[in-house]
Amino acid sequence: MNYYLGLDIGSSSIKVALVETKTGKSLGVVQEPKEEMSMFAQKNGWAEQESNDWWLHICNAITKLKKEYNISKSQIKGIGISYQMHGLVLVDKQGNPLRKSIIWCDSRAVSIGNNAFKQIGEEKCANQLLNSPANFTASKIKWVKDNEPAIYKQIYKFMLPGDYIAYKFSNTINTTISGLSEGIFWDFKKDTIADFLLEYYGIDKSLVPDIVETFGIQSVVDKKGEAESGIAAGTPIYYRAGDQPNNALSLNVFNPREVAVTGGTSGVVYAVTDNLSVKESAKVNNFAHVNYKKGISTKIGKLLCVNGAGIQYRWLLNNLDVSSYEEMNNLAANIPIGSDGVCIIPFGNGAERMLNNKEIGTRIVNINLNNHHKGHLCRAALEGIAFSFYYGMEILKSDGINPKVIRAGNDNLFRSEIFSNTVATLIQQEIEIYNTTGAIGAARAANLHTGDFTSFGKTIMDNDHVMTFMPSKDKQPYLKAYKDWKKELEIILNTK
């Protein structure tokens, strides 16, 4: 039996998966390290990690996986990589990191990106970058240039986290159009590297890695990569993408009007379109999807993030006298739609981009101390998070998205019937639930170098479908509850 290896490089942990090359069935997934990876924060709002720590954990995970499932290195026929988006790795001519990686949640470059948005022009940024430069990778390089000039002078290439791991396997530095777009380096109007942004920031174009296709032989494992990772020299790296485009791929979301949603600590709505028109560049991120092809296919992933999602429900679990999410769901099930007027505005996990980067915190309103209890709080939390997803989907709708297929991973929020039914009913669209992970998706994507997207999709449908939530026939109670919630939100927003 032969296998593909899939990596999911997160900021908390590394997950490594094996899938059968012929069937796409998952053999197993391991996670490293056991404890959550640390982040370095020299100042408030900073977040850095040692890029070589990712490599160490990957190598340990591969060793564990091979041992646990009795797999030899010769049985692994290709590698797929998913990685935390927007990070910055800088290397010298010897390929050594010049500093810790500035990762996705580091906010030091916010003002740099905001100034660029104003000075370059909002219309030009929207039409050509499809985004504000914001706090993405390009702005982080500018921060290094301004604040660490000695390091900047030594840079040979910049890389995204997945690019660096591919380099550690292969001693080859390259990237993808999808990766460059997530760093805001891609000019969609000209279908080339965004020279005007590089010039504005004073970033030398020679620092940009060579570009390879998202699917295909990007590089191969070399002898040093084999010695350190235990993957045989000559094994191809077939695929690489940021975690959100990869999550969409893992759910077989490739085409216009298809949407992938995730409901973890934060929530994400990722909608595919082939339209380069952007109206909500300040609220929605737009990146080249995994099947974007220069001059051929303009598949764009519109990414809307809801920071205050699962973390809200977890906060209640930790602070109410309850023992489990199951108990909370049971308590909530005994409360009517609309939670008898109780509203929870679940935005207590930092500034929300879809709220114009306002930080409004979590609000619990309309509690009657004689009539309401923790069951109402549980229901109001699930509804509030669901309403925030629908609020985000209304923004996407104003940006031209009209979903016909919505798929979600089988994570905590989407295991809740109340949450999933509320979202499905408000958008009047069924939600398909699949039991898959980013690492498994990346492993399966290694087989897309063949170009057989039909078989890829069939593998997901055959192996991973768990259930489908259908919209309620009576939408009105849900819509009334949403409108009441939205009124409370707008009161808060109008005072900020």
PDB file of C-alpha atoms in Angstrom, residues 164-394:
ATOM      1  CA  TYR A 164       9.790  27.442   4.321  1.00  0.00           C
ATOM      2  CA  ILE A 165       8.770  23.887   5.200  1.00  0.00           C
ATOM      3  CA  ALA A 166       8.876  22.896   1.510  1.00  0.00           C
ATOM      4  CA  TYR A 167      12.379  24.409   1.429  1.00  0.00           C
ATOM      5  CA  LYS A 168      13.471  22.356   4.463  1.00  0.00           C
ATOM      6  CA  PHE A 169      12.404  19.177   2.667  1.00  0.00           C
ATOM      7  CA  SER A 170      13.937  20.074  -0.686  1.00  0.00           C
ATOM      8  CA  ASN A 171      16.513  22.888  -0.404  1.00  0.00           C
ATOM      9  CA  THR A 172      14.424  24.661  -3.084  1.00  0.00           C
ATOM     10  CA  ILE A 173      12.837  28.064  -2.498  1.00  0.00           C
ATOM     11  CA  ASN A 174       9.573  28.789  -4.307  1.00  0.00           C
ATOM     12  CA  THR A 175       5.998  29.899  -3.709  1.00  0.00           C
ATOM     13  CA  THR A 176       2.576  29.951  -5.407  1.00  0.00           C
ATOM     14  CA  ILE A 177       0.241  32.629  -6.763  1.00  0.00           C
ATOM     15  CA  SER A 178      -2.258  31.741  -4.037  1.00  0.00           C
ATOM     16  CA  GLY A 179       0.480  32.233  -1.446  1.00  0.00           C
ATOM     17  CA  LEU A 180       1.611  35.552  -2.904  1.00  0.00           C
ATOM     18  CA  SER A 181      -1.978  36.780  -2.947  1.00  0.00           C
ATOM     19  CA  GLU A 182      -2.429  36.030   0.766  1.00  0.00           C
ATOM     20  CA  GLY A 183       0.626  38.195   1.417  1.00  0.00           C
ATOM     21  CA  ILE A 184      -0.932  40.925  -0.837  1.00  0.00           C
ATOM     22  CA  PHE A 185       1.804  40.620  -3.458  1.00  0.00           C
ATOM     23  CA  TRP A 186      -0.458  39.801  -6.440  1.00  0.00           C
ATOM     24  CA  ASP A 187      -1.894  42.277  -8.951  1.00  0.00           C
ATOM     25  CA  PHE A 188      -5.089  40.604 -10.166  1.00  0.00           C
ATOM     26  CA  LYS A 189      -5.776  43.216 -12.827  1.00  0.00           C
ATOM     27  CA  LYS A 190      -2.410  42.621 -14.531  1.00  0.00           C
ATOM     28  CA  ASP A 191      -2.197  38.983 -13.383  1.00  0.00           C
ATOM     29  CA  THR A 192       1.349  39.399 -12.132  1.00  0.00           C
ATOM     30  CA  ILE A 193       3.378  40.351  -9.061  1.00  0.00           C
ATOM     31  CA  ALA A 194       2.145  43.665  -7.604  1.00  0.00           C
ATOM     32  CA  ASP A 195       5.115  45.812  -8.604  1.00  0.00           C
ATOM     33  CA  PHE A 196       3.372  49.023  -7.563  1.00  0.00           C
ATOM     34  CA  LEU A 197       3.028  47.805  -3.959  1.00  0.00           C
ATOM     35  CA  LEU A 198       6.639  46.596  -3.839  1.00  0.00           C
ATOM     36  CA  GLU A 199       7.755  49.985  -5.156  1.00  0.00           C
ATOM     37  CA  TYR A 200       5.585  51.858  -2.643  1.00  0.00           C
ATOM     38  CA  TYR A 201       7.077  49.829   0.231  1.00  0.00           C
ATOM     39  CA  GLY A 202      10.589  49.919  -1.244  1.00  0.00           C
ATOM     40  CA  ILE A 203      10.822  46.122  -1.293  1.00  0.00           C
ATOM     41  CA  ASP A 204      13.287  44.697  -3.825  1.00  0.00           C
ATOM     42  CA  LYS A 205      11.479  42.406  -6.295  1.00  0.00           C
ATOM     43  CA  SER A 206      14.443  39.997  -6.196  1.00  0.00           C
ATOM     44  CA  LEU A 207      13.293  38.968  -2.701  1.00  0.00           C
ATOM     45  CA  VAL A 208      10.168  37.323  -4.187  1.00  0.00           C
ATOM     46  CA  PRO A 209      10.599  33.531  -4.577  1.00  0.00           C
ATOM     47  CA  ASP A 210      10.109  31.782  -7.905  1.00  0.00           C
ATOM     48  CA  ILE A 211       6.477  30.884  -8.621  1.00  0.00           C
ATOM     49  CA  VAL A 212       5.280  27.295  -9.121  1.00  0.00           C
ATOM     50  CA  GLU A 213       1.818  25.833  -9.721  1.00  0.00           C
ATOM     51  CA  THR A 214      -0.336  24.985  -6.689  1.00  0.00           C
ATOM     52  CA  PHE A 215      -0.778  21.423  -8.009  1.00  0.00           C
ATOM     53  CA  GLY A 216       2.207  19.668  -9.581  1.00  0.00           C
ATOM     54  CA  ILE A 217       5.808  18.831  -8.780  1.00  0.00           C
ATOM     55  CA  GLN A 218       6.916  21.909  -6.844  1.00  0.00           C
ATOM     56  CA  SER A 219      10.183  20.363  -5.629  1.00  0.00           C
ATOM     57  CA  VAL A 220      11.503  17.019  -4.385  1.00  0.00           C
ATOM     58  CA  VAL A 221      12.966  15.888  -1.079  1.00  0.00           C
ATOM     59  CA  ASP A 222      16.771  16.025  -1.110  1.00  0.00           C
ATOM     60  CA  LYS A 223      19.279  13.957   0.899  1.00  0.00           C
ATOM     61  CA  LYS A 224      19.371  16.403   3.812  1.00  0.00           C
ATOM     62  CA  GLY A 225      15.576  16.515   3.844  1.00  0.00           C
ATOM     63  CA  GLU A 226      15.522  12.710   3.936  1.00  0.00           C
ATOM     64  CA  ALA A 227      18.044  12.553   6.779  1.00  0.00           C
ATOM     65  CA  GLU A 228      16.059  14.968   8.920  1.00  0.00           C
ATOM     66  CA  SER A 229      12.455  14.048   8.065  1.00  0.00           C
ATOM     67  CA  GLY A 230      12.612  10.353   7.257  1.00  0.00           C
ATOM     68  CA  ILE A 231      10.915  10.929   3.883  1.00  0.00           C
ATOM     69  CA  ALA A 232      12.811   9.349   0.980  1.00  0.00           C
ATOM     70  CA  ALA A 233      14.911  11.604  -1.262  1.00  0.00           C
ATOM     71  CA  GLY A 234      13.138  12.139  -4.574  1.00  0.00           C
ATOM     72  CA  THR A 235       9.643  12.208  -3.019  1.00  0.00           C
ATOM     73  CA  PRO A 236       7.708  15.044  -4.735  1.00  0.00           C
ATOM     74  CA  ILE A 237       6.029  17.952  -2.982  1.00  0.00           C
ATOM     75  CA  TYR A 238       2.832  18.120  -5.031  1.00  0.00           C
ATOM     76  CA  TYR A 239       0.730  20.773  -3.299  1.00  0.00           C
ATOM     77  CA  ARG A 240       0.864  23.794  -0.996  1.00  0.00           C
ATOM     78  CA  ALA A 241      -1.789  26.257   0.223  1.00  0.00           C
ATOM     79  CA  GLY A 242      -2.746  28.448   3.174  1.00  0.00           C
ATOM     80  CA  ASP A 243      -5.009  26.910   5.783  1.00  0.00           C
ATOM     81  CA  GLN A 244      -8.288  28.582   4.779  1.00  0.00           C
ATOM     82  CA  PRO A 245      -8.046  27.838   1.027  1.00  0.00           C
ATOM     83  CA  ASN A 246      -6.948  24.342   2.058  1.00  0.00           C
ATOM     84  CA  ASN A 247      -9.962  23.938   4.374  1.00  0.00           C
ATOM     85  CA  ALA A 248     -12.184  24.810   1.411  1.00  0.00           C
ATOM     86  CA  LEU A 249     -10.332  22.268  -0.737  1.00  0.00           C
ATOM     87  CA  SER A 250     -10.779  19.668   2.042  1.00  0.00           C
ATOM     88  CA  LEU A 251     -14.545  20.218   1.728  1.00  0.00           C
ATOM     89  CA  ASN A 252     -14.492  20.008  -2.108  1.00  0.00           C
ATOM     90  CA  VAL A 253     -15.181  23.739  -2.500  1.00  0.00           C
ATOM     91  CA  PHE A 254     -13.690  24.937  -5.801  1.00  0.00           C
ATOM     92  CA  ASN A 255     -16.391  26.646  -7.853  1.00  0.00           C
ATOM     93  CA  PRO A 256     -18.392  29.884  -7.818  1.00  0.00           C
ATOM     94  CA  ARG A 257     -21.283  29.923  -5.295  1.00  0.00           C
ATOM     95  CA  GLU A 258     -19.685  27.125  -3.257  1.00  0.00           C
ATOM     96  CA  VAL A 259     -18.960  28.089   0.364  1.00  0.00           C
ATOM     97  CA  ALA A 260     -16.874  26.485   3.109  1.00  0.00           C
ATOM     98  CA  VAL A 261     -17.576  27.421   6.718  1.00  0.00           C
ATOM     99  CA  THR A 262     -15.665  26.571   9.873  1.00  0.00           C
ATOM    100  CA  GLY A 263     -16.771  27.066  13.443  1.00  0.00           C
ATOM    101  CA  GLY A 264     -13.769  26.756  15.707  1.00  0.00           C
ATOM    102  CA  THR A 265     -12.480  29.282  18.246  1.00  0.00           C
ATOM    103  CA  SER A 266     -13.127  31.826  15.542  1.00  0.00           C
ATOM    104  CA  GLY A 267     -15.359  31.242  12.543  1.00  0.00           C
ATOM    105  CA  VAL A 268     -14.657  31.583   8.845  1.00  0.00           C
ATOM    106  CA  VAL A 269     -16.927  31.884   5.831  1.00  0.00           C
ATOM    107  CA  TYR A 270     -14.931  31.199   2.653  1.00  0.00           C
ATOM    108  CA  ALA A 271     -16.859  31.712  -0.590  1.00  0.00           C
ATOM    109  CA  VAL A 272     -15.535  31.041  -4.096  1.00  0.00           C
ATOM    110  CA  THR A 273     -16.262  33.403  -6.967  1.00  0.00           C
ATOM    111  CA  ASP A 274     -14.870  34.092 -10.438  1.00  0.00           C
ATOM    112  CA  ASN A 275     -15.712  37.795 -10.224  1.00  0.00           C
ATOM    113  CA  LEU A 276     -12.834  40.207  -9.568  1.00  0.00           C
ATOM    114  CA  SER A 277     -15.217  42.987  -8.503  1.00  0.00           C
ATOM    115  CA  VAL A 278     -14.772  43.955  -4.851  1.00  0.00           C
ATOM    116  CA  LYS A 279     -17.053  46.215  -2.796  1.00  0.00           C
ATOM    117  CA  GLU A 280     -16.128  45.156   0.728  1.00  0.00           C
ATOM    118  CA  SER A 281     -12.315  45.238   0.617  1.00  0.00           C
ATOM    119  CA  ALA A 282     -12.174  46.660   4.154  1.00  0.00           C
ATOM    120  CA  LYS A 283     -14.360  43.901   5.645  1.00  0.00           C
ATOM    121  CA  VAL A 284     -13.652  40.844   3.473  1.00  0.00           C
ATOM    122  CA  ASN A 285     -10.304  39.385   2.401  1.00  0.00           C
ATOM    123  CA  ASN A 286      -9.904  38.190  -1.205  1.00  0.00           C
ATOM    124  CA  PHE A 287      -7.244  35.686  -2.230  1.00  0.00           C
ATOM    125  CA  ALA A 288      -6.409  33.552  -5.242  1.00  0.00           C
ATOM    126  CA  HIS A 289      -8.041  30.197  -4.542  1.00  0.00           C
ATOM    127  CA  VAL A 290      -6.092  26.962  -4.968  1.00  0.00           C
ATOM    128  CA  ASN A 291      -7.447  26.496  -8.517  1.00  0.00           C
ATOM    129  CA  TYR A 292      -6.646  30.038  -9.673  1.00  0.00           C
ATOM    130  CA  LYS A 293      -4.551  29.776 -12.843  1.00  0.00           C
ATOM    131  CA  LYS A 294      -2.836  32.753 -14.410  1.00  0.00           C
ATOM    132  CA  GLY A 295      -4.545  33.761 -17.634  1.00  0.00           C
ATOM    133  CA  ILE A 296      -6.962  30.818 -17.457  1.00  0.00           C
ATOM    134  CA  SER A 297      -9.047  30.712 -14.285  1.00  0.00           C
ATOM    135  CA  THR A 298      -9.846  33.594 -11.913  1.00  0.00           C
ATOM    136  CA  LYS A 299     -11.155  31.607  -8.962  1.00  0.00           C
ATOM    137  CA  ILE A 300     -11.139  33.921  -5.936  1.00  0.00           C
ATOM    138  CA  GLY A 301     -11.725  32.925  -2.321  1.00  0.00           C
ATOM    139  CA  LYS A 302     -13.609  35.608  -0.363  1.00  0.00           C
ATOM    140  CA  LEU A 303     -12.743  35.117   3.286  1.00  0.00           C
ATOM    141  CA  LEU A 304     -14.822  36.607   6.064  1.00  0.00           C
ATOM    142  CA  CYS A 305     -13.674  35.989   9.634  1.00  0.00           C
ATOM    143  CA  VAL A 306     -15.831  35.988  12.769  1.00  0.00           C
ATOM    144  CA  ASN A 307     -13.393  36.207  15.693  1.00  0.00           C
ATOM    145  CA  GLY A 308     -16.077  35.774  18.331  1.00  0.00           C
ATOM    146  CA  ALA A 309     -17.350  32.271  17.576  1.00  0.00           C
ATOM    147  CA  GLY A 310     -16.555  29.054  19.478  1.00  0.00           C
ATOM    148  CA  ILE A 311     -14.544  31.016  22.024  1.00  0.00           C
ATOM    149  CA  GLN A 312     -17.844  32.549  23.242  1.00  0.00           C
ATOM    150  CA  TYR A 313     -19.392  29.133  23.890  1.00  0.00           C
ATOM    151  CA  ARG A 314     -16.183  27.908  25.542  1.00  0.00           C
ATOM    152  CA  TRP A 315     -16.205  30.943  27.854  1.00  0.00           C
ATOM    153  CA  LEU A 316     -19.699  30.007  29.003  1.00  0.00           C
ATOM    154  CA  LEU A 317     -18.611  26.381  29.540  1.00  0.00           C
ATOM    155  CA  ASN A 318     -15.784  27.613  31.765  1.00  0.00           C
ATOM    156  CA  ASN A 319     -17.924  30.079  33.713  1.00  0.00           C
ATOM    157  CA  LEU A 320     -21.315  28.396  34.117  1.00  0.00           C
ATOM    158  CA  ASP A 321     -22.007  25.481  36.425  1.00  0.00           C
ATOM    159  CA  VAL A 322     -22.026  22.971  33.561  1.00  0.00           C
ATOM    160  CA  SER A 323     -19.845  19.973  32.798  1.00  0.00           C
ATOM    161  CA  SER A 324     -19.863  19.720  28.984  1.00  0.00           C
ATOM    162  CA  TYR A 325     -20.982  21.206  25.689  1.00  0.00           C
ATOM    163  CA  GLU A 326     -23.532  18.392  25.505  1.00  0.00           C
ATOM    164  CA  GLU A 327     -25.126  19.578  28.752  1.00  0.00           C
ATOM    165  CA  MET A 328     -25.166  23.149  27.437  1.00  0.00           C
ATOM    166  CA  ASN A 329     -26.800  22.030  24.189  1.00  0.00           C
ATOM    167  CA  ASN A 330     -29.453  20.120  26.155  1.00  0.00           C
ATOM    168  CA  LEU A 331     -30.186  23.157  28.326  1.00  0.00           C
ATOM    169  CA  ALA A 332     -30.442  25.343  25.217  1.00  0.00           C
ATOM    170  CA  ALA A 333     -32.814  22.885  23.520  1.00  0.00           C
ATOM    171  CA  ASN A 334     -35.447  23.567  26.199  1.00  0.00           C
ATOM    172  CA  ILE A 335     -35.495  27.305  25.396  1.00  0.00           C
ATOM    173  CA  PRO A 336     -37.620  28.670  22.521  1.00  0.00           C
ATOM    174  CA  ILE A 337     -36.210  30.345  19.394  1.00  0.00           C
ATOM    175  CA  GLY A 338     -35.118  33.860  20.324  1.00  0.00           C
ATOM    176  CA  SER A 339     -34.111  32.846  23.872  1.00  0.00           C
ATOM    177  CA  ASP A 340     -37.118  34.665  25.369  1.00  0.00           C
ATOM    178  CA  GLY A 341     -35.517  37.981  24.409  1.00  0.00           C
ATOM    179  CA  VAL A 342     -32.003  37.352  25.787  1.00  0.00           C
ATOM    180  CA  CYS A 343     -29.316  38.422  23.293  1.00  0.00           C
ATOM    181  CA  ILE A 344     -25.601  37.696  23.318  1.00  0.00           C
ATOM    182  CA  ILE A 345     -23.400  39.805  21.060  1.00  0.00           C
ATOM    183  CA  PRO A 346     -20.387  37.423  20.817  1.00  0.00           C
ATOM    184  CA  PHE A 347     -17.576  39.772  19.768  1.00  0.00           C
ATOM    185  CA  GLY A 348     -15.272  39.446  22.755  1.00  0.00           C
ATOM    186  CA  ASN A 349     -12.237  38.068  20.917  1.00  0.00           C
ATOM    187  CA  GLY A 350     -10.620  41.293  19.728  1.00  0.00           C
ATOM    188  CA  ALA A 351     -11.391  43.664  16.882  1.00  0.00           C
ATOM    189  CA  GLU A 352     -13.744  42.358  14.200  1.00  0.00           C
ATOM    190  CA  ARG A 353     -12.771  43.141  10.606  1.00  0.00           C
ATOM    191  CA  MET A 354     -16.358  42.750   9.439  1.00  0.00           C
ATOM    192  CA  LEU A 355     -17.324  45.450  11.968  1.00  0.00           C
ATOM    193  CA  ASN A 356     -14.745  47.854  10.480  1.00  0.00           C
ATOM    194  CA  ASN A 357     -12.126  46.678  13.004  1.00  0.00           C
ATOM    195  CA  LYS A 358     -14.190  47.845  15.963  1.00  0.00           C
ATOM    196  CA  GLU A 359     -13.611  46.060  19.264  1.00  0.00           C
ATOM    197  CA  ILE A 360     -16.975  45.997  21.026  1.00  0.00           C
ATOM    198  CA  GLY A 361     -16.564  43.036  23.371  1.00  0.00           C
ATOM    199  CA  THR A 362     -19.192  40.507  24.297  1.00  0.00           C
ATOM    200  CA  ARG A 363     -22.525  41.945  25.454  1.00  0.00           C
ATOM    201  CA  ILE A 364     -25.318  40.074  27.243  1.00  0.00           C
ATOM    202  CA  VAL A 365     -28.552  42.058  27.118  1.00  0.00           C
ATOM    203  CA  ASN A 366     -32.225  41.830  28.114  1.00  0.00           C
ATOM    204  CA  ILE A 367     -31.817  39.449  31.055  1.00  0.00           C
ATOM    205  CA  ASN A 368     -34.786  39.308  33.411  1.00  0.00           C
ATOM    206  CA  LEU A 369     -33.468  38.120  36.763  1.00  0.00           C
ATOM    207  CA  ASN A 370     -36.798  36.488  37.652  1.00  0.00           C
ATOM    208  CA  ASN A 371     -37.359  34.519  34.454  1.00  0.00           C
ATOM    209  CA  HIS A 372     -34.036  33.793  32.764  1.00  0.00           C
ATOM    210  CA  HIS A 373     -31.412  31.199  33.695  1.00  0.00           C
ATOM    211  CA  LYS A 374     -28.310  29.521  32.279  1.00  0.00           C
ATOM    212  CA  GLY A 375     -30.352  27.666  29.669  1.00  0.00           C
ATOM    213  CA  HIS A 376     -31.252  31.033  28.156  1.00  0.00           C
ATOM    214  CA  LEU A 377     -27.576  32.022  28.131  1.00  0.00           C
ATOM    215  CA  CYS A 378     -26.634  28.793  26.348  1.00  0.00           C
ATOM    216  CA  ARG A 379     -29.329  29.263  23.687  1.00  0.00           C
ATOM    217  CA  ALA A 380     -28.571  32.987  23.301  1.00  0.00           C
ATOM    218  CA  ALA A 381     -24.876  32.217  22.821  1.00  0.00           C
ATOM    219  CA  LEU A 382     -25.510  29.646  20.082  1.00  0.00           C
ATOM    220  CA  GLU A 383     -27.989  31.976  18.394  1.00  0.00           C
ATOM    221  CA  GLY A 384     -25.706  34.994  18.760  1.00  0.00           C
ATOM    222  CA  ILE A 385     -22.825  33.167  17.093  1.00  0.00           C
ATOM    223  CA  ALA A 386     -25.168  31.895  14.350  1.00  0.00           C
ATOM    224  CA  PHE A 387     -26.508  35.425  13.849  1.00  0.00           C
ATOM    225  CA  SER A 388     -22.953  36.764  13.524  1.00  0.00           C
ATOM    226  CA  PHE A 389     -22.322  34.200  10.757  1.00  0.00           C
ATOM    227  CA  TYR A 390     -25.489  35.317   8.977  1.00  0.00           C
ATOM    228  CA  TYR A 391     -24.507  38.968   9.449  1.00  0.00           C
ATOM    229  CA  GLY A 392     -21.204  38.141   7.729  1.00  0.00           C
ATOM    230  CA  MET A 393     -23.017  36.295   4.952  1.00  0.00           C
ATOM    231  CA  GLU A 394     -25.135  39.404   4.336  1.00  0.00           C
TER     232      GLU A 394
END
